[in-house]
Amino acid sequence: FEAEFPSASPYVLSVGGTAINNSTNVEGAWIHSGGGFSTYFPRPLFQQQVVNEYLKSAPLPPNPNRRYVTTGRAYPDVSAIAAIFPLLSYGEYGPMAGTSGSTPQFAGILALI
């Protein structure tokens, strides 16, 4: 239950993954995307309100031995589609999945701003 580095670092922009539910056509968290709370870096002020609201409604796993903390920096910061999107590789399209795909997507969006 330890937050992964460098995603837990306040010095990086952490990108998570989302997926489209085929039966509802609604975007939500991708089951293979990580996230959590840093045990080393405090939660920044800009995260306080939204994280506190999340913690009130989130179905978190039991925490009898304080195996994780909820007071540190929350991550990911942003998310993008990470499941079954088309990738052009060597002149052919194929399915891609992973945050190794959502991260360059988000970087491309930032580059266009």
Steps between C-alpha positions, in 0.01 A plus 500: 500500500796734459466782251727453200782736414521721300120532477471588867753783463363856501761588236338299219162496328366150552274364222253222571281299267131486415286259299162509329242259639364327189155436645439854632734697271621689811865580567638397839815388676695230318537191719876475436580865577670576829432770753524573866655723761863579567646403835788745450348815349218697666179574315520840327234759574353483149408132562341543843136563408460245221691225684300553821176472298631185332592341833145554631351292219777264385474129580856468634631159609515426873803653670533325839880528528540843336643334189432816303452866581248741351667822613780516241511628144234329292578372152447479205457870424323445167382206291448416133370202303727202568296201383464374147569808294647488148875541462679556171823300505716420199223614266229279651230562760465270795347509849704654782440495874685652790603823664799491267238606246299744713813691605612603149135577416484749785844640414376558145196687632723721714727566201202632305401749770 
